[in-house]
PDB file of C-alpha atoms in Angstrom:
ATOM      1  CA  MET P   1    -167.449  82.632 102.909  1.00 49.00           C
ATOM      2  CA  ALA P   2    -168.832  82.066  99.453  1.00 53.00           C
ATOM      3  CA  GLY P   3    -168.506  85.675  98.357  1.00 56.00           C
ATOM      4  CA  ALA P   4    -164.924  86.152  99.613  1.00 57.00           C
ATOM      5  CA  GLN P   5    -162.240  87.043  97.079  1.00 58.00           C
ATOM      6  CA  PRO P   6    -158.469  86.784  97.336  1.00 57.00           C
ATOM      7  CA  GLY P   7    -156.706  90.028  98.232  1.00 54.00           C
ATOM      8  CA  VAL P   8    -155.131  90.326  94.809  1.00 53.00           C
ATOM      9  CA  HIS P   9    -158.572  90.925  93.294  1.00 52.00           C
ATOM     10  CA  ALA P  10    -159.383  93.645  95.813  1.00 53.00           C
ATOM     11  CA  LEU P  11    -156.084  95.447  95.239  1.00 60.00           C
ATOM     12  CA  GLN P  12    -156.302  98.196  92.638  1.00 68.00           C
ATOM     13  CA  LEU P  13    -153.105  98.470  90.591  1.00 76.00           C
ATOM     14  CA  LYS P  14    -153.205 101.941  89.108  1.00 81.00           C
ATOM     15  CA  PRO P  15    -150.868 102.808  86.220  1.00 84.00           C
ATOM     16  CA  VAL P  16    -148.341 105.595  86.691  1.00 88.00           C
ATOM     17  CA  CYS P  17    -149.929 108.940  85.876  1.00 90.00           C
ATOM     18  CA  VAL P  18    -147.912 112.157  86.049  1.00 93.00           C
ATOM     19  CA  SER P  19    -149.940 115.353  86.324  1.00 91.00           C
ATOM     20  CA  ASP P  20    -149.401 118.223  83.901  1.00 92.00           C
ATOM     21  CA  SER P  21    -148.115 120.518  86.642  1.00 91.00           C
ATOM     22  CA  LEU P  22    -145.292 118.097  87.500  1.00 93.00           C
ATOM     23  CA  LYS P  23    -144.350 117.632  83.849  1.00 93.00           C
ATOM     24  CA  LYS P  24    -144.432 121.357  83.140  1.00 93.00           C
ATOM     25  CA  GLY P  25    -142.377 122.233  86.211  1.00 93.00           C
ATOM     26  CA  THR P  26    -142.703 124.598  89.149  1.00 93.00           C
ATOM     27  CA  LYS P  27    -140.367 127.117  90.771  1.00 92.00           C
ATOM     28  CA  PHE P  28    -138.976 126.168  94.177  1.00 94.00           C
ATOM     29  CA  VAL P  29    -136.136 127.210  96.464  1.00 92.00           C
ATOM     30  CA  LYS P  30    -133.699 124.460  97.433  1.00 93.00           C
ATOM     31  CA  TRP P  31    -131.768 124.697 100.696  1.00 92.00           C
ATOM     32  CA  ASP P  32    -129.403 122.688 102.874  1.00 87.00           C
ATOM     33  CA  ASP P  33    -128.580 122.893 106.581  1.00 78.00           C
ATOM     34  CA  ASP P  34    -124.872 122.472 105.837  1.00 79.00           C
ATOM     35  CA  SER P  35    -124.726 125.830 104.072  1.00 78.00           C
ATOM     36  CA  ALA P  36    -126.520 129.154 104.259  1.00 77.00           C
ATOM     37  CA  ILE P  37    -127.022 129.216 100.490  1.00 83.00           C
ATOM     38  CA  VAL P  38    -130.450 128.961  98.894  1.00 89.00           C
ATOM     39  CA  THR P  39    -130.806 127.957  95.244  1.00 90.00           C
ATOM     40  CA  PRO P  40    -133.801 128.877  93.058  1.00 91.00           C
ATOM     41  CA  ILE P  41    -134.677 125.889  90.874  1.00 93.00           C
ATOM     42  CA  ILE P  42    -137.337 124.651  88.472  1.00 93.00           C
ATOM     43  CA  LEU P  43    -138.566 121.234  89.552  1.00 94.00           C
ATOM     44  CA  ARG P  44    -140.003 118.709  87.076  1.00 94.00           C
ATOM     45  CA  THR P  45    -140.901 115.052  86.650  1.00 95.00           C
ATOM     46  CA  ASP P  46    -140.463 113.182  83.373  1.00 94.00           C
ATOM     47  CA  PRO P  47    -143.716 112.045  81.680  1.00 93.00           C
ATOM     48  CA  GLN P  48    -143.131 108.398  82.659  1.00 93.00           C
ATOM     49  CA  GLY P  49    -142.615 109.235  86.350  1.00 93.00           C
ATOM     50  CA  PHE P  50    -139.128 107.738  86.533  1.00 95.00           C
ATOM     51  CA  PHE P  51    -137.186 110.729  87.798  1.00 95.00           C
ATOM     52  CA  PHE P  52    -137.546 113.877  89.824  1.00 90.00           C
ATOM     53  CA  TYR P  53    -135.169 116.473  88.330  1.00 93.00           C
ATOM     54  CA  TRP P  54    -134.377 120.134  88.742  1.00 92.00           C
ATOM     55  CA  THR P  55    -132.507 122.864  86.875  1.00 86.00           C
ATOM     56  CA  ASP P  56    -130.750 125.750  88.608  1.00 81.00           C
ATOM     57  CA  GLN P  57    -129.831 129.234  87.394  1.00 77.00           C
ATOM     58  CA  ASN P  58    -126.682 127.881  85.706  1.00 77.00           C
ATOM     59  CA  LYS P  59    -128.811 125.490  83.611  1.00 77.00           C
ATOM     60  CA  GLU P  60    -127.249 122.506  85.381  1.00 79.00           C
ATOM     61  CA  THR P  61    -129.584 119.553  85.845  1.00 85.00           C
ATOM     62  CA  GLU P  62    -129.648 117.131  88.766  1.00 90.00           C
ATOM     63  CA  LEU P  63    -132.006 114.202  89.086  1.00 92.00           C
ATOM     64  CA  LEU P  64    -133.347 111.853  91.720  1.00 94.00           C
ATOM     65  CA  ASP P  65    -134.634 108.367  90.979  1.00 94.00           C
ATOM     66  CA  LEU P  66    -138.200 108.208  92.299  1.00 95.00           C
ATOM     67  CA  SER P  67    -137.725 104.532  93.158  1.00 93.00           C
ATOM     68  CA  LEU P  68    -135.318 105.689  95.901  1.00 95.00           C
ATOM     69  CA  VAL P  69    -137.871 108.006  97.523  1.00 95.00           C
ATOM     70  CA  LYS P  70    -139.068 106.682 100.896  1.00 94.00           C
ATOM     71  CA  ASP P  71    -141.270 109.551 101.990  1.00 94.00           C
ATOM     72  CA  ALA P  72    -142.453 113.051 101.050  1.00 95.00           C
ATOM     73  CA  ARG P  73    -143.510 115.468 103.772  1.00 94.00           C
ATOM     74  CA  CYS P  74    -144.852 118.994 103.817  1.00 93.00           C
ATOM     75  CA  GLY P  75    -145.946 121.557 106.354  1.00 88.00           C
ATOM     76  CA  LYS P  76    -145.128 120.891 109.999  1.00 88.00           C
ATOM     77  CA  HIS P  77    -143.827 117.403 109.149  1.00 90.00           C
ATOM     78  CA  ALA P  78    -141.111 118.792 106.857  1.00 92.00           C
ATOM     79  CA  LYS P  79    -137.582 119.588 107.971  1.00 90.00           C
ATOM     80  CA  ALA P  80    -137.151 123.189 109.123  1.00 88.00           C
ATOM     81  CA  PRO P  81    -133.947 125.266 108.882  1.00 88.00           C
ATOM     82  CA  LYS P  82    -132.116 125.778 112.176  1.00 85.00           C
ATOM     83  CA  ASP P  83    -130.061 128.779 111.102  1.00 85.00           C
ATOM     84  CA  PRO P  84    -132.042 132.050 111.606  1.00 85.00           C
ATOM     85  CA  LYS P  85    -130.268 133.667 108.639  1.00 85.00           C
ATOM     86  CA  LEU P  86    -131.195 130.760 106.396  1.00 87.00           C
ATOM     87  CA  ARG P  87    -134.776 130.932 107.593  1.00 86.00           C
ATOM     88  CA  GLU P  88    -134.840 134.649 106.815  1.00 83.00           C
ATOM     89  CA  LEU P  89    -133.598 134.003 103.277  1.00 84.00           C
ATOM     90  CA  LEU P  90    -136.274 131.372 102.696  1.00 86.00           C
ATOM     91  CA  ASP P  91    -139.043 133.599 104.026  1.00 81.00           C
ATOM     92  CA  VAL P  92    -138.477 136.355 101.469  1.00 68.00           C
ATOM     93  CA  GLY P  93    -141.791 137.473  99.987  1.00 63.00           C
ATOM     94  CA  ASN P  94    -143.912 136.414 102.970  1.00 58.00           C
ATOM     95  CA  ILE P  95    -146.431 134.566 100.759  1.00 68.00           C
ATOM     96  CA  GLY P  96    -148.152 132.490 103.407  1.00 71.00           C
ATOM     97  CA  ARG P  97    -146.470 130.896 106.426  1.00 85.00           C
ATOM     98  CA  LEU P  98    -143.062 129.392 105.708  1.00 87.00           C
ATOM     99  CA  GLU P  99    -143.875 126.187 107.627  1.00 87.00           C
ATOM    100  CA  HIS P 100    -146.798 125.462 105.314  1.00 89.00           C
ATOM    101  CA  ARG P 101    -144.717 125.895 102.162  1.00 92.00           C
ATOM    102  CA  MET P 102    -141.858 123.552 103.066  1.00 93.00           C
ATOM    103  CA  ILE P 103    -141.270 120.116 101.510  1.00 95.00           C
ATOM    104  CA  THR P 104    -138.856 117.378 102.566  1.00 95.00           C
ATOM    105  CA  VAL P 105    -138.232 114.414 100.271  1.00 96.00           C
ATOM    106  CA  VAL P 106    -136.597 111.468 102.056  1.00 95.00           C
ATOM    107  CA  TYR P 107    -134.621 109.157  99.790  1.00 96.00           C
ATOM    108  CA  GLY P 108    -131.967 106.461  99.910  1.00 94.00           C
ATOM    109  CA  PRO P 109    -131.187 102.840  99.025  1.00 91.00           C
ATOM    110  CA  ASP P 110    -132.828 101.640 102.265  1.00 91.00           C
ATOM    111  CA  LEU P 111    -134.521 102.982 105.391  1.00 87.00           C
ATOM    112  CA  VAL P 112    -131.224 103.433 107.253  1.00 91.00           C
ATOM    113  CA  ASN P 113    -128.981 105.214 104.736  1.00 93.00           C
ATOM    114  CA  ILE P 114    -131.209 108.154 103.889  1.00 93.00           C
ATOM    115  CA  SER P 115    -130.764 111.722 102.690  1.00 93.00           C
ATOM    116  CA  HIS P 116    -133.097 114.703 102.521  1.00 93.00           C
ATOM    117  CA  LEU P 117    -134.030 117.056  99.706  1.00 94.00           C
ATOM    118  CA  ASN P 118    -135.340 120.269 101.247  1.00 94.00           C
ATOM    119  CA  LEU P 119    -137.540 122.584  99.200  1.00 94.00           C
ATOM    120  CA  VAL P 120    -139.708 125.645  99.732  1.00 93.00           C
ATOM    121  CA  ALA P 121    -142.651 126.382  97.445  1.00 92.00           C
ATOM    122  CA  PHE P 122    -144.043 129.846  96.822  1.00 90.00           C
ATOM    123  CA  GLN P 123    -147.593 128.751  97.613  1.00 90.00           C
ATOM    124  CA  GLU P 124    -149.037 126.356 100.192  1.00 90.00           C
ATOM    125  CA  GLU P 125    -151.261 124.612  97.632  1.00 92.00           C
ATOM    126  CA  VAL P 126    -148.241 123.884  95.429  1.00 93.00           C
ATOM    127  CA  ALA P 127    -146.374 122.300  98.343  1.00 93.00           C
ATOM    128  CA  LYS P 128    -149.308 120.006  99.136  1.00 94.00           C
ATOM    129  CA  GLU P 129    -149.823 119.032  95.501  1.00 94.00           C
ATOM    130  CA  TRP P 130    -146.183 118.134  94.890  1.00 95.00           C
ATOM    131  CA  THR P 131    -145.905 116.219  98.153  1.00 95.00           C
ATOM    132  CA  ASN P 132    -148.950 114.078  97.381  1.00 94.00           C
ATOM    133  CA  GLU P 133    -147.968 113.496  93.748  1.00 94.00           C
ATOM    134  CA  VAL P 134    -144.361 112.547  94.519  1.00 94.00           C
ATOM    135  CA  PHE P 135    -145.399 110.155  97.282  1.00 94.00           C
ATOM    136  CA  SER P 136    -147.989 108.583  94.982  1.00 93.00           C
ATOM    137  CA  LEU P 137    -145.415 108.049  92.219  1.00 93.00           C
ATOM    138  CA  ALA P 138    -142.810 106.657  94.622  1.00 93.00           C
ATOM    139  CA  THR P 139    -145.216 104.112  96.158  1.00 91.00           C
ATOM    140  CA  ASN P 140    -146.916 102.977  92.946  1.00 90.00           C
ATOM    141  CA  LEU P 141    -146.811  99.163  92.882  1.00 88.00           C
ATOM    142  CA  LEU P 142    -146.552  98.931  89.099  1.00 87.00           C
ATOM    143  CA  ALA P 143    -143.604 101.352  89.119  1.00 88.00           C
ATOM    144  CA  GLN P 144    -141.876  99.205  91.738  1.00 87.00           C
ATOM    145  CA  ASN P 145    -142.311  96.076  89.607  1.00 88.00           C
ATOM    146  CA  MET P 146    -141.503  97.289  86.115  1.00 88.00           C
ATOM    147  CA  SER P 147    -141.027  95.132  83.052  1.00 87.00           C
ATOM    148  CA  ARG P 148    -137.753  94.748  81.163  1.00 86.00           C
ATOM    149  CA  ASP P 149    -138.946  97.168  78.482  1.00 88.00           C
ATOM    150  CA  ALA P 150    -139.806  99.735  81.153  1.00 89.00           C
ATOM    151  CA  PHE P 151    -136.281  99.469  82.589  1.00 89.00           C
ATOM    152  CA  LEU P 152    -134.915 100.063  79.104  1.00 86.00           C
ATOM    153  CA  GLU P 153    -137.078 103.160  78.706  1.00 90.00           C
ATOM    154  CA  LYS P 154    -136.004 104.349  82.160  1.00 91.00           C
ATOM    155  CA  ALA P 155    -132.336 104.086  81.241  1.00 89.00           C
ATOM    156  CA  TYR P 156    -132.959 105.929  77.980  1.00 88.00           C
ATOM    157  CA  THR P 157    -134.899 108.635  79.855  1.00 91.00           C
ATOM    158  CA  LYS P 158    -132.019 109.088  82.285  1.00 91.00           C
ATOM    159  CA  LEU P 159    -129.610 109.697  79.408  1.00 88.00           C
ATOM    160  CA  LYS P 160    -131.985 112.200  77.801  1.00 88.00           C
ATOM    161  CA  LEU P 161    -132.258 114.185  81.026  1.00 90.00           C
ATOM    162  CA  GLN P 162    -128.495 114.455  81.454  1.00 85.00           C
ATOM    163  CA  VAL P 163    -127.576 116.223  78.238  1.00 83.00           C
ATOM    164  CA  THR P 164    -125.137 119.040  77.580  1.00 81.00           C
ATOM    165  CA  PRO P 165    -126.328 122.605  76.835  1.00 76.00           C
ATOM    166  CA  GLU P 166    -125.971 121.699  73.133  1.00 79.00           C
ATOM    167  CA  GLY P 167    -128.432 118.821  73.586  1.00 79.00           C
ATOM    168  CA  ARG P 168    -125.885 116.000  73.385  1.00 82.00           C
ATOM    169  CA  ILE P 169    -125.455 112.903  75.554  1.00 82.00           C
ATOM    170  CA  PRO P 170    -121.948 112.573  77.066  1.00 83.00           C
ATOM    171  CA  LEU P 171    -120.358 109.180  76.528  1.00 83.00           C
ATOM    172  CA  LYS P 172    -119.287 109.135  80.176  1.00 83.00           C
ATOM    173  CA  ASN P 173    -122.960 108.905  81.189  1.00 85.00           C
ATOM    174  CA  ILE P 174    -123.358 105.711  79.158  1.00 84.00           C
ATOM    175  CA  TYR P 175    -120.241 104.274  80.773  1.00 84.00           C
ATOM    176  CA  ARG P 176    -121.601 105.146  84.221  1.00 85.00           C
ATOM    177  CA  LEU P 177    -124.946 103.571  83.405  1.00 84.00           C
ATOM    178  CA  PHE P 178    -123.229 100.291  82.519  1.00 79.00           C
ATOM    179  CA  SER P 179    -120.182 100.443  84.776  1.00 74.00           C
ATOM    180  CA  ALA P 180    -119.691  96.677  85.061  1.00 72.00           C
ATOM    181  CA  ASP P 181    -117.762  96.221  81.807  1.00 77.00           C
ATOM    182  CA  ARG P 182    -116.408  99.241  79.916  1.00 81.00           C
ATOM    183  CA  LYS P 183    -115.065  97.135  77.028  1.00 83.00           C
ATOM    184  CA  ARG P 184    -118.499  95.710  76.288  1.00 83.00           C
ATOM    185  CA  VAL P 185    -119.934  99.241  76.274  1.00 82.00           C
ATOM    186  CA  GLU P 186    -117.326 100.350  73.740  1.00 84.00           C
ATOM    187  CA  THR P 187    -118.008  97.299  71.589  1.00 84.00           C
ATOM    188  CA  ALA P 188    -121.756  97.964  71.691  1.00 81.00           C
ATOM    189  CA  LEU P 189    -121.284 101.621  70.737  1.00 81.00           C
ATOM    190  CA  GLU P 190    -119.132 100.627  67.779  1.00 82.00           C
ATOM    191  CA  ALA P 191    -121.715  98.035  66.710  1.00 82.00           C
ATOM    192  CA  CYS P 192    -124.334 100.807  66.704  1.00 78.00           C
ATOM    193  CA  SER P 193    -122.040 103.053  64.627  1.00 77.00           C
ATOM    194  CA  LEU P 194    -121.834 105.544  67.475  1.00 76.00           C
ATOM    195  CA  PRO P 195    -118.685 107.326  68.695  1.00 76.00           C
ATOM    196  CA  SER P 196    -116.674 105.616  71.429  1.00 73.00           C
ATOM    197  CA  SER P 197    -113.530 106.501  73.305  1.00 67.00           C
ATOM    198  CA  ARG P 198    -111.707 103.458  71.946  1.00 55.00           C
ATOM    199  CA  VAL P 199    -112.003 104.242  68.240  1.00 47.00           C
ATOM    200  CA  ASP P 200    -111.742 107.731  66.790  1.00 43.00           C
ATOM    201  CA  LYS P 201    -114.722 108.179  64.501  1.00 38.00           C
ATOM    202  CA  ALA P 202    -114.906 111.949  64.587  1.00 35.00           C
ATOM    203  CA  ASP P 203    -114.881 112.428  60.831  1.00 38.00           C
ATOM    204  CA  ASP P 204    -117.541 109.806  60.133  1.00 42.00           C
ATOM    205  CA  ALA P 205    -119.647 111.028  63.036  1.00 39.00           C
ATOM    206  CA  ALA P 206    -119.503 114.620  61.845  1.00 36.00           C
ATOM    207  CA  ASN P 207    -120.783 113.570  58.424  1.00 40.00           C
ATOM    208  CA  THR P 208    -123.682 111.586  59.871  1.00 40.00           C
ATOM    209  CA  GLY P 209    -124.642 114.145  62.521  1.00 39.00           C
ATOM    210  CA  GLU P 210    -123.853 111.792  65.428  1.00 42.00           C
ATOM    211  CA  SER P 211    -121.165 114.010  66.875  1.00 37.00           C
ATOM    212  CA  CYS P 212    -119.368 117.272  66.259  1.00 30.00           C
ATOM    213  CA  GLY P 213    -115.841 118.549  66.759  1.00 29.00           C
ATOM    214  CA  LYS P 214    -112.625 116.561  66.748  1.00 32.00           C
ATOM    215  CA  ALA P 215    -113.187 114.836  70.059  1.00 33.00           C
ATOM    216  CA  PRO P 216    -116.045 112.316  69.718  1.00 37.00           C
ATOM    217  CA  LYS P 217    -117.268 112.693  73.278  1.00 41.00           C
ATOM    218  CA  HIS P 218    -120.995 113.029  72.550  1.00 43.00           C
ATOM    219  CA  PHE P 219    -123.598 111.895  70.091  1.00 41.00           C
ATOM    220  CA  ASN P 220    -126.425 114.106  68.966  1.00 41.00           C
ATOM    221  CA  LEU P 221    -129.778 113.915  70.743  1.00 37.00           C
ATOM    222  CA  HIS P 222    -131.766 115.985  68.243  1.00 35.00           C
ATOM    223  CA  PHE P 223    -133.937 113.498  66.342  1.00 34.00           C
ATOM    224  CA  ASN P 224    -137.123 113.695  64.370  1.00 33.00           C
ATOM    225  CA  LYS P 225    -139.776 111.057  65.057  1.00 34.00           C
ATOM    226  CA  GLN P 226    -138.316 108.514  62.680  1.00 35.00           C
ATOM    227  CA  ASN P 227    -134.722 108.977  63.797  1.00 38.00           C
ATOM    228  CA  LYS P 228    -135.764 108.831  67.425  1.00 39.00           C
ATOM    229  CA  MET P 229    -137.000 105.308  66.830  1.00 37.00           C
ATOM    230  CA  ILE P 230    -133.683 104.460  65.227  1.00 36.00           C
ATOM    231  CA  ALA P 231    -131.804 105.951  68.150  1.00 46.00           C
ATOM    232  CA  LEU P 232    -133.847 103.910  70.611  1.00 46.00           C
ATOM    233  CA  ALA P 233    -133.186 100.769  68.567  1.00 46.00           C
ATOM    234  CA  CYS P 234    -129.454 101.492  68.678  1.00 51.00           C
ATOM    235  CA  TYR P 235    -129.642 101.972  72.406  1.00 53.00           C
ATOM    236  CA  SER P 236    -131.536  98.683  72.724  1.00 52.00           C
ATOM    237  CA  SER P 237    -128.545  96.970  71.113  1.00 51.00           C
ATOM    238  CA  ILE P 238    -126.300  98.480  73.759  1.00 51.00           C
ATOM    239  CA  VAL P 239    -128.544  97.264  76.546  1.00 52.00           C
ATOM    240  CA  ARG P 240    -128.812  93.751  75.135  1.00 50.00           C
ATOM    241  CA  CYS P 241    -125.030  93.423  75.165  1.00 48.00           C
ATOM    242  CA  PHE P 242    -124.886  93.345  78.945  1.00 43.00           C
ATOM    243  CA  GLY P 243    -128.430  93.116  80.283  1.00 45.00           C
ATOM    244  CA  VAL P 244    -130.894  95.529  81.843  1.00 39.00           C
ATOM    245  CA  GLY P 245    -130.477  93.941  85.248  1.00 37.00           C
ATOM    246  CA  LYS P 246    -126.978  95.402  85.597  1.00 38.00           C
ATOM    247  CA  MET P 247    -128.091  99.019  85.375  1.00 36.00           C
TER     248      MET P 247
END
């Protein structure tokens, strides 16, 4: 046919767009079948749509890589608690039917080795909105085929989300991010004039604001706009030492 076009032209590649409600965060209740404990959390997504992360009452943050999400279900398709006591705890408040407020996020490295994140929203509309938004972010084709620069920004975002209560990035998180060669990580940190576990730079770091205390286990995350660019450039040097593909 003369008017036919290849499928690539018909396919609409939409850029990642995170709604304000996901960035701002919403209160949920997290539960697990293995225990009868429910945990109130605040659920958020970073502005770039890389991670799904939550903070509990103890201010501890956990995150889930959205690229690992296989499905997001709500309502009758979500996982329901089997324990009557657990169900009673989740149904406190009686704001709408419990079945309509439940969310199950299925995630894992493949379709066989999967885990479930079980949540309960306080409103049915919130459960539907989060389910649709999370599924849309997880299945975005551009997010699944990111550029090298996007992978760099994703790694930097992951470090920023896993900070201490003082707003500092633990060195152990950098070592975990690049676990293939610890010596190269230490060398890269030293080249960026950042504290490392191999060389004690506590005094110099304290003077420059990169760390505090005698044990140089963290470097400061509080930057103004100009210093944030410098910090990102330093982190780029770390990444270049052993490649984004090894993250």
